[in-house]
Coordinates of C-alpha atoms and ligand atoms in Angstrom, one line a residue:
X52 CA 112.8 169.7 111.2
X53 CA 111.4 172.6 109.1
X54 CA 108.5 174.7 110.1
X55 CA 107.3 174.7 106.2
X56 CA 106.6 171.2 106.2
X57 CA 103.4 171.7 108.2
X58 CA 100.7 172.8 106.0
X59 CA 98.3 176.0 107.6
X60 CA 97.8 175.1 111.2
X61 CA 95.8 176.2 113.6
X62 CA 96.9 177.9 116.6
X63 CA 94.8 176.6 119.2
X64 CA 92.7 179.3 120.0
X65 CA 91.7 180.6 123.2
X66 CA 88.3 181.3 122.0
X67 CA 86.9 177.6 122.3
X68 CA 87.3 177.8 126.0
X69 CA 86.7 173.7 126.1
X70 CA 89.8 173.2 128.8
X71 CA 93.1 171.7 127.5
X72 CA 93.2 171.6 123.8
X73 CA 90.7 172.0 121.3
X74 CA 87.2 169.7 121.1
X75 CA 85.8 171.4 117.8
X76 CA 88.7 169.6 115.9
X77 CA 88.6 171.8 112.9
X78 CA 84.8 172.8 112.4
X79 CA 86.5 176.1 113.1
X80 CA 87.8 175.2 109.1
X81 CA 91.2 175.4 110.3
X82 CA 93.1 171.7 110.3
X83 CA 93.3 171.1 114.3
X84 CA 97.2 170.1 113.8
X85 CA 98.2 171.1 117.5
X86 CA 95.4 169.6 118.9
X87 CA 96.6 166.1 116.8
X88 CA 100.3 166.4 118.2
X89 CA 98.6 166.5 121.4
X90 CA 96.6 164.1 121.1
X91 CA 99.5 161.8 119.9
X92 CA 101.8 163.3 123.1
X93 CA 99.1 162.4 125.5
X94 CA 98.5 158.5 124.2
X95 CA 102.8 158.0 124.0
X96 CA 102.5 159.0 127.8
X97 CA 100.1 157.2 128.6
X98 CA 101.6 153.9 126.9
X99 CA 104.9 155.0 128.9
X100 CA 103.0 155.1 132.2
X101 CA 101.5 151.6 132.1
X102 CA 105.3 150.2 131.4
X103 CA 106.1 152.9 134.7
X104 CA 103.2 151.5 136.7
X105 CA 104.6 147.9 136.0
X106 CA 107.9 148.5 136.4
X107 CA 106.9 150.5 139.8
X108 CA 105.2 147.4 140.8
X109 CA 108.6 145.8 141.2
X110 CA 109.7 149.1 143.2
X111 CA 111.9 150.3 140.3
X112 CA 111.3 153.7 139.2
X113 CA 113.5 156.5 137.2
X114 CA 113.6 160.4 138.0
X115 CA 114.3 161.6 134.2
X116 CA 111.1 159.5 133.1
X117 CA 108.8 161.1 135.6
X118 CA 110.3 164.2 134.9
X119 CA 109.6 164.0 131.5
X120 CA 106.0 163.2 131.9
X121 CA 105.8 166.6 133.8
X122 CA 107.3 168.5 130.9
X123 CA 104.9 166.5 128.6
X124 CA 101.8 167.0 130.1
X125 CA 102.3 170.6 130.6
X126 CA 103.3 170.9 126.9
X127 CA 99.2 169.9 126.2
X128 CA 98.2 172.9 128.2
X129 CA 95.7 175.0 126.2
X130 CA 97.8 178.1 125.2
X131 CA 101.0 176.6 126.1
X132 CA 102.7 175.0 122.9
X133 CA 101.9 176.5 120.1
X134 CA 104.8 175.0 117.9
X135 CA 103.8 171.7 116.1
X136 CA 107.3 170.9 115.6
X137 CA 108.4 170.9 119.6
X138 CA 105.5 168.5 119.7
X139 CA 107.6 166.4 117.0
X140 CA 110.5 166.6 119.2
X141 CA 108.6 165.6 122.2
X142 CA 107.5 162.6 120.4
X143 CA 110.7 161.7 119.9
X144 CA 111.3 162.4 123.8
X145 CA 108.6 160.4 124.9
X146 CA 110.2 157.4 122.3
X147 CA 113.3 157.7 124.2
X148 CA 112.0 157.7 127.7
X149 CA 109.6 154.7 126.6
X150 CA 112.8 152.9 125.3
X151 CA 114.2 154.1 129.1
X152 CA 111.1 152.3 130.6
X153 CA 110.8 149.2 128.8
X154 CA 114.5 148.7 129.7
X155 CA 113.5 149.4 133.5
X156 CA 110.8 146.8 133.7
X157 CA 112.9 144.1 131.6
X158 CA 115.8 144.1 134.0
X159 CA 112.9 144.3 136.7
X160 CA 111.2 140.9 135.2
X161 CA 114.8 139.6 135.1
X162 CA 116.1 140.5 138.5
X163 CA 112.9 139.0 139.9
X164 CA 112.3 135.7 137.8
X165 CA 115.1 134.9 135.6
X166 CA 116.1 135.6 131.8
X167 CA 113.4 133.6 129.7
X168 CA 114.6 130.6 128.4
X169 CA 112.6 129.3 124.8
X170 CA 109.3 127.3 126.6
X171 CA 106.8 125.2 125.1
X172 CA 103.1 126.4 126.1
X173 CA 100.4 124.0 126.2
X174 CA 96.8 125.5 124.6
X175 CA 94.3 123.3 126.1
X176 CA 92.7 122.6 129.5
X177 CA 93.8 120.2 132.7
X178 CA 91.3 118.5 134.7
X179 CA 90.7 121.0 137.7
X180 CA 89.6 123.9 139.1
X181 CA 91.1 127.1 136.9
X182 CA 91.9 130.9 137.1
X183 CA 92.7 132.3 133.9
X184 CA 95.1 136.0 133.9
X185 CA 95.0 138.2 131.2
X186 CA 97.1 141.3 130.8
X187 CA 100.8 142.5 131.6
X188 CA 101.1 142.4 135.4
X189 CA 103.8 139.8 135.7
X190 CA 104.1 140.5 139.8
X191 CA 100.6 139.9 139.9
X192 CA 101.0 136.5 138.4
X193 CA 103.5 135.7 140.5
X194 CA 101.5 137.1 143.9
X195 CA 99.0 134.3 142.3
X196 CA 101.2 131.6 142.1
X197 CA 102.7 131.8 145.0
X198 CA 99.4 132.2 146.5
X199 CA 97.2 129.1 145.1
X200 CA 100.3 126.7 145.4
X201 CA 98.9 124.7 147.6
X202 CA 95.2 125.3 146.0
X203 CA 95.0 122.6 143.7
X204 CA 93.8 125.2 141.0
X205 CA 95.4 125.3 137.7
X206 CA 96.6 128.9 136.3
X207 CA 96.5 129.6 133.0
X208 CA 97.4 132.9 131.1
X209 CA 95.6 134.5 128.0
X210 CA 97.2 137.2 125.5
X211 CA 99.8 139.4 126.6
X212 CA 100.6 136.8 129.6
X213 CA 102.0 133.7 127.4
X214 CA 105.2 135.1 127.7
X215 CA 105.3 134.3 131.7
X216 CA 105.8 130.7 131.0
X217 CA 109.4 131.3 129.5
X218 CA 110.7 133.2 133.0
X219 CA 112.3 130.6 135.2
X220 CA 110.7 132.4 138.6
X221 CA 107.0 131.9 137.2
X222 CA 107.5 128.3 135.0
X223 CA 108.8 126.4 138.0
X224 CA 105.2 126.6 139.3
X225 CA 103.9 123.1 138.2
X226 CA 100.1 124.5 138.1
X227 CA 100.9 127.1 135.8
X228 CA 99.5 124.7 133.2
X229 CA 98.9 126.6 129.7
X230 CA 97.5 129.6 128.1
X231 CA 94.1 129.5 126.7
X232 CA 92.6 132.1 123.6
X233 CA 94.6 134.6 121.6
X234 CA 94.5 138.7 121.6
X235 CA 92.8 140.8 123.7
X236 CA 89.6 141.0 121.8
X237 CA 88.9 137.0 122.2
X238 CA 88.0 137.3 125.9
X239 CA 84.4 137.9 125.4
X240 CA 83.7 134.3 123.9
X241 CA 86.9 132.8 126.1
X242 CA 86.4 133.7 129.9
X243 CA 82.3 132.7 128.5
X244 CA 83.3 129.3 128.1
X245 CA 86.1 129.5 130.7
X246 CA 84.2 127.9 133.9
X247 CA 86.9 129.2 136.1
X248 CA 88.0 132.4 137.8
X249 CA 89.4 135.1 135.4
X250 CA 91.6 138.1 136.5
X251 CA 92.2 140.5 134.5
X252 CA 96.0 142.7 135.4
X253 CA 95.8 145.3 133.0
X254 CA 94.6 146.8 130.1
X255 CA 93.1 145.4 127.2
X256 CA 90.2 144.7 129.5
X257 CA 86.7 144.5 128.0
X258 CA 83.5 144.9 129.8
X259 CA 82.2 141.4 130.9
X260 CA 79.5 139.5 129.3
X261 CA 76.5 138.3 132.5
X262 CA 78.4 134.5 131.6
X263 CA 81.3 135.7 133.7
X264 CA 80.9 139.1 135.3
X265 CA 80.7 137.3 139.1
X266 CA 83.7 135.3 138.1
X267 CA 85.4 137.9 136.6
X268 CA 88.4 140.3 139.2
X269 CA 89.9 143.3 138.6
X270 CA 93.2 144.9 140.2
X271 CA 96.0 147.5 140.1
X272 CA 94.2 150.5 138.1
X273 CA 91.9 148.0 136.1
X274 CA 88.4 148.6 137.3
X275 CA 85.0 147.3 135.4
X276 CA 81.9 148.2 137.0
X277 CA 79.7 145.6 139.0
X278 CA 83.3 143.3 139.0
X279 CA 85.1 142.4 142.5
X280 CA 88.5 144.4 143.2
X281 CA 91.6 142.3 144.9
X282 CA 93.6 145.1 146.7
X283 CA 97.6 144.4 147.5
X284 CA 97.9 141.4 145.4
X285 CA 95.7 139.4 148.3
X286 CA 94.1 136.8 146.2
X287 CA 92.3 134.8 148.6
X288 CA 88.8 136.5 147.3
X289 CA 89.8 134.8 143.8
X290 CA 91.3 131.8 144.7
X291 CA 88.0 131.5 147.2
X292 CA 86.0 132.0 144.2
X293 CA 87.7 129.4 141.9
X294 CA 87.4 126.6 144.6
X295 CA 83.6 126.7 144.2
X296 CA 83.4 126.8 140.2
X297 CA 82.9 123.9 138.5
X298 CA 86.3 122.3 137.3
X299 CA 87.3 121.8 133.5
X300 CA 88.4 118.8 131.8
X301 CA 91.3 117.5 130.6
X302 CA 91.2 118.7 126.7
X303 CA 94.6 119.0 125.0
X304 CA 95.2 122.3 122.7
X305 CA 95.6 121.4 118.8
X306 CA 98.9 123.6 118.9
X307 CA 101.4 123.9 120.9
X308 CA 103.4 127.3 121.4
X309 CA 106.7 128.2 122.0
X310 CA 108.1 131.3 123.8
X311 CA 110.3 132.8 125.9
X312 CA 113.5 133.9 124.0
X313 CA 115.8 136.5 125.2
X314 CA 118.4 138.3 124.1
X315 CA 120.7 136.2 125.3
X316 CA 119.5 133.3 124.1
X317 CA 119.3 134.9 120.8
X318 CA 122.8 136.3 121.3
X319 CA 124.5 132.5 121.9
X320 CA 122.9 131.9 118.6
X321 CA 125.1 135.0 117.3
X322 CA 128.2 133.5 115.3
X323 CA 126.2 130.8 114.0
X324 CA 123.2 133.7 112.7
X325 CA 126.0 135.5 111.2
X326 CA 127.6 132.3 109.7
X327 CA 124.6 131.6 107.8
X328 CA 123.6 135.0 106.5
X329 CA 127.2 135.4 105.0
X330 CA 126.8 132.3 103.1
X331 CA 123.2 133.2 102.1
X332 CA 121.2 130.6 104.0
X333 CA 119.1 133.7 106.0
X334 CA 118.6 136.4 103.7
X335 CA 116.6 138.6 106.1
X336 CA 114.7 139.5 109.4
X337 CA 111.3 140.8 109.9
X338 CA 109.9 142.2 113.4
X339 CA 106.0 141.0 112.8
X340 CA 103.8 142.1 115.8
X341 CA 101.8 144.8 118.1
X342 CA 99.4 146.2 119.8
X343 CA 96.7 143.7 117.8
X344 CA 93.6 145.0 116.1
X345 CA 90.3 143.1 115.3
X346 CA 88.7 142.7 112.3
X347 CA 89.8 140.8 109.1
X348 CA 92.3 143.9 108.5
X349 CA 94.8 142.1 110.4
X350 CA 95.2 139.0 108.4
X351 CA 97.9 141.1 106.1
X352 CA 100.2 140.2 109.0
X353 CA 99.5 136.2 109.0
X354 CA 99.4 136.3 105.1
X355 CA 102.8 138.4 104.8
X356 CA 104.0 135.6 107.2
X357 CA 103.3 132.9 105.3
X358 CA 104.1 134.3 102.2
X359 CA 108.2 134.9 103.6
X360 CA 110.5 133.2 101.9
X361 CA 111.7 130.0 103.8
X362 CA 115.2 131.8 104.1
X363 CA 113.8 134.6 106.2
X364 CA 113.4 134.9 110.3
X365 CA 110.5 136.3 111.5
X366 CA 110.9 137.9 115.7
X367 CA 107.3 138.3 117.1
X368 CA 105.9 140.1 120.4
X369 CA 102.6 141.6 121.8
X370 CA 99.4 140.1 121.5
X371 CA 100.2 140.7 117.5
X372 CA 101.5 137.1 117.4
X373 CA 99.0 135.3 117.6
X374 CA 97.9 136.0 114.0
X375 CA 101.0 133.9 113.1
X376 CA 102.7 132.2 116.5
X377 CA 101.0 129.1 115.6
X378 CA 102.3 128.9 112.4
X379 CA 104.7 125.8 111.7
X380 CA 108.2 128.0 110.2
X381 CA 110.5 125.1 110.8
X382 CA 114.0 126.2 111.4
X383 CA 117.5 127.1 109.6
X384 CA 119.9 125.0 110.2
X385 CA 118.8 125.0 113.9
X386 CA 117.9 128.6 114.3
X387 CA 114.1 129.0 114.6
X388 CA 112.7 131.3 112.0
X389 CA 109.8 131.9 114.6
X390 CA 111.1 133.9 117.7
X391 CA 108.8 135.2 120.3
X392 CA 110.7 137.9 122.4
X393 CA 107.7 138.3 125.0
X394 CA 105.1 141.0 125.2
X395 CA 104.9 144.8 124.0
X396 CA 107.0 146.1 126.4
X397 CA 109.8 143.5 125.3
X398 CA 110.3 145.8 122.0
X399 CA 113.2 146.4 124.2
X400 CA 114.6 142.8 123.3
X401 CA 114.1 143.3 119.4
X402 CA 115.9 146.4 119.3
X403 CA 118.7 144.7 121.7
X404 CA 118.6 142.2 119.1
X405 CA 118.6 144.4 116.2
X406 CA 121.3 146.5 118.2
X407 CA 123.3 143.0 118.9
X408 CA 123.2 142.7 115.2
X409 CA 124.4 145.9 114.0
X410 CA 128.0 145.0 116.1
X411 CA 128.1 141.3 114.6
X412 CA 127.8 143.0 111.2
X413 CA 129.4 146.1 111.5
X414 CA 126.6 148.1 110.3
X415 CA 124.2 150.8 111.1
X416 CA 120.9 149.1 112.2
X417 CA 119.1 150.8 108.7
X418 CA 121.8 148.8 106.9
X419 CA 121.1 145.8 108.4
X420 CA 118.5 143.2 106.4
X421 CA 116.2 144.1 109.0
X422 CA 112.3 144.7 108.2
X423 CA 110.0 146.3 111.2
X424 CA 106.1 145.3 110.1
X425 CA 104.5 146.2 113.1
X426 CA 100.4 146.4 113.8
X427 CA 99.4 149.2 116.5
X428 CA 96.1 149.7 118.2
X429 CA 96.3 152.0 121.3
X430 CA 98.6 154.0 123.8
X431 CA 101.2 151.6 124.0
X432 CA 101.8 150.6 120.4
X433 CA 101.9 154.7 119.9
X434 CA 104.8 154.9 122.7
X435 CA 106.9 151.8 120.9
X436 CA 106.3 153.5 117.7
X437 CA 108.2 157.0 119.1
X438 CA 110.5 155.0 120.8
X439 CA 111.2 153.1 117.6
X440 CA 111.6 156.8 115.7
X441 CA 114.0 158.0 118.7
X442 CA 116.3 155.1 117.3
X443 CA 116.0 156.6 113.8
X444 CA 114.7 153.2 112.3
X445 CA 113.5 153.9 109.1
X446 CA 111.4 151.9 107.0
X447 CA 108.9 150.3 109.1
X448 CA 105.6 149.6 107.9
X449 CA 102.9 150.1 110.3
X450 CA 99.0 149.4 109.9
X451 CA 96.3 147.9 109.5
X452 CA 94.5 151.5 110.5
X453 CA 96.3 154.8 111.1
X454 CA 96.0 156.1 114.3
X455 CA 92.8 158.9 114.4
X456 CA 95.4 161.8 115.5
X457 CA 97.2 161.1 112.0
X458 CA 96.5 163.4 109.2
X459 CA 98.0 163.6 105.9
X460 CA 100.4 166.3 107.1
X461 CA 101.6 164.8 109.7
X462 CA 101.8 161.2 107.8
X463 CA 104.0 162.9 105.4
X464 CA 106.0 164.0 107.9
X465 CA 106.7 160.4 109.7
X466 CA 107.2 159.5 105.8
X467 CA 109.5 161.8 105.0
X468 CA 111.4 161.7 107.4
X469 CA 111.5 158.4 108.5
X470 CA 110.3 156.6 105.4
X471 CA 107.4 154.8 107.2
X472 CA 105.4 153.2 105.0
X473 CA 101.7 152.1 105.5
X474 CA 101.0 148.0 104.7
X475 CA 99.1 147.4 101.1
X476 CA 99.0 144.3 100.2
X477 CA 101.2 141.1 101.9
X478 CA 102.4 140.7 98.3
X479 CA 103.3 144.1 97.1
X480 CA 105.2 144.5 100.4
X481 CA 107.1 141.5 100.3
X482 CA 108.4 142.6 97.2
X483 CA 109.5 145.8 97.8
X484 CA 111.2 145.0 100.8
X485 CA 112.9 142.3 99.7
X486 CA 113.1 144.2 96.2
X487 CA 112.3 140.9 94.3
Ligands
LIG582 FE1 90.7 176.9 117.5 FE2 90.1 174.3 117.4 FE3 89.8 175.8 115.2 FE4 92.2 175.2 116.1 S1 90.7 173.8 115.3 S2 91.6 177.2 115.5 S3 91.9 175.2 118.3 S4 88.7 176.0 117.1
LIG583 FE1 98.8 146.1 123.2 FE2 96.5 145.8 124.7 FE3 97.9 143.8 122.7 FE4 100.7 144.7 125.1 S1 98.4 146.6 125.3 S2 99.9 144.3 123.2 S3 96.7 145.5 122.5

């Protein structure tokens, strides 16, 4: 990558004396570029690190990943890195090791529970005593449910959990009954109404409301003040807790969702896919999903979804699907043009898919009639996005807000050199992708 295409930087000086990197962020006048590429180097390994600390959970781990993250802290040393274009490249590093990671903790879900096989997911309630689990930790489900077996208390998931019930380890658990809410941000006005016990695994943890704080358990890193902490997956505080809540009634979702398909259950599918793109009956594939944000911004993604063609197949994942997972696509000729791969960290699946795709056709991934519209929020979403520029995807449209360590220099870089294009409109889009 040439040097020209940054604009005047500044070279972090050693003036500011603020520890590692610069806090004036250009009131200096100078455009704090290094401290941006920082910035972005610090969030990718952080998003790599919670995929590490799940996949660690499982007692896998991986040498070249954890050296990395040595190299890539140091690089954020004040006075170390002065270059803005090794931080580029240790983007790109950082993409690869995610890519590494996610790969780690898939086989690790697999080994322990199963491939995911497509599952329908009840949204309402069961008469009974509940616990509802949001966030990634799929051991600690399991610790739960293996746990409260004999409990007579019902589990349920919310966000980035739904895709536990596809996993044959976790959906043999009869009490594991549905998933209640959506994204991340819902949990405010969910666990309220929730009369249960919540747990909450990982991030995207809010601070509790006084309607659930004493109900409400933390673990692993997560940690809210005032809220109980369950060390070594020993549940028995929770489960304890649950037993003396009131119960909740049996009140059937209005939609049921459907998740839990893998690459190889995508991959059976293969000849027939192929079959019907050759004779025209799927004319192309969109990646919708994320690291969700709130806020009206994000309806672009449910509008673009309904506005697809009917002989288009849309692969969702993250906590970005439910803007459109309750959507009614119908099928192809059998194929479901709704296809949820699992959660963030199974980007690994799409680009296995994407990858699985390339061979069928015989062509380079960027060739394929493949469309990445993805929605990104924090850490993670800035890890996938790397990983996804490691594999040179170009294309991708990303919003519905650019990251704050994005300026326009460094947006013109992604765009140049990796034609990323921000969303506009659900309309305009559509048509330039599918050039209509
Ligand atoms: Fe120094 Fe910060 Fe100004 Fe860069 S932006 S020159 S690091 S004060
Ligand atoms: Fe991201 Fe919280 Fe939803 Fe795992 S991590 S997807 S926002």
């Amino acid at each position: 990558m040439a040097e020209q295409s940054f604009k005047m930087f500044c070279y972090q000086c050693s003036q500011t004396a603020k520890g590692t990197g610069c806090t004036i962020r250009g009131v200096c006048g100078k455009e704090p570029i290094i401290a941006r590429l920082q910035d972005n180097l610090l969030y990718a390994i952080k998003g790599i690190c919670a995929y590490l600390y799940h996949a660690r959970e499982f007692g896998v781990h991986d040498s070249e990943v954890d050296a990395f993250l040595e190299s890539g802290f140091f690089a954020t040393l004040t006075n170390v890195n002065f270059d803005p274009n090794r931080f580029l490249e240790f983007g790109l590093k950082a993409g690869a090791m995610n890519i590494k990671t996610m790969m780690m903790l898939k086989q690790a879900h697999i080994k322990a529970f199963g491939e995911p096989v497509p599952t329908k997911v009840q949204s309402g309630t069961v008469k009974g005593k509940g616990i509802i689990v949001t966030g990634h930790s799929l051991k600690a489900l399991e610790e739960l449910l293996k746990q409260s077996e004999e409990s007579g208390i019902n589990i349920y998931t919310h966000s980035e959990m739904l895709p536990a019930h596809g996993y044959p380890g976790l959906k043999k658990y009869k009490h594991l009954v549905g998933n209640l809410g959506k994204a991340w941000y819902d949990q405010k006005q969910l666990f309220a109404k929730f009369p249960g016990a919540i747990l909450g695994t990982s991030n995207c943890v809010l601070l509790p409301t006084s309607d659930y704080q004493d109900r409400m358990f933390t673990m692993g890193v997560t940690g809210i003040p005032g809220v109980k902490h369950i060390n070594e997956f020993d549940f028995k505080p929770l489960i304890d807790k649950a037993k003396l809540l009131p119960g909740l009634e049996d009140k059937p979702g209005d939609v049921v969702l459907t998740t839990g398909f893998s690459k190889s259950v995508v991959l059976s599918l293969a000849d027939k896919i192929k079959n019907l793109v050759v004779s025209g009956k799927i004319k192309h594939f969109f990646v919708v999903g994320g690291c969700d944000t709130p806020g009206p911004k994000g309806n672009y993604y449910r509008r673009f979804v309904e506005l697809l063609p009917k002989d288009t197949i849309v692969i969702t994942l993250a906590c970005g699907k439910y803007r459109i997972n309750d959507l009614d696509l119908a099928e192809i000729d059998g194929i479901p043009r709704l296809i949820d791969v699992g959660q963030c960290n199974d980007t690994i699946v799409a680009i296995e898919i994407a990858q699985a795709l390339s061979q069928v056709f015989n062509k380079p991934i960027n060739d394929l009639p493949i469309t990445l519209v993805l929605t990104w929020m924090e850490q993670k979403a800035v890890a996938i996005l790397w990983s996804l520029l490691s594999l040179e995807l170009k294309g991708m449209y990303v919003g519905p807000i650019l990251p704050g360590w994005v300026n326009e220099d460094i947006l013109k870089i992604l765009i140049d050199k990796f034609d990323l294009h921000l969303i506009s409109e659900p309309e305009q889009d559509i048509k330039q992708i599918l050039k209509q």
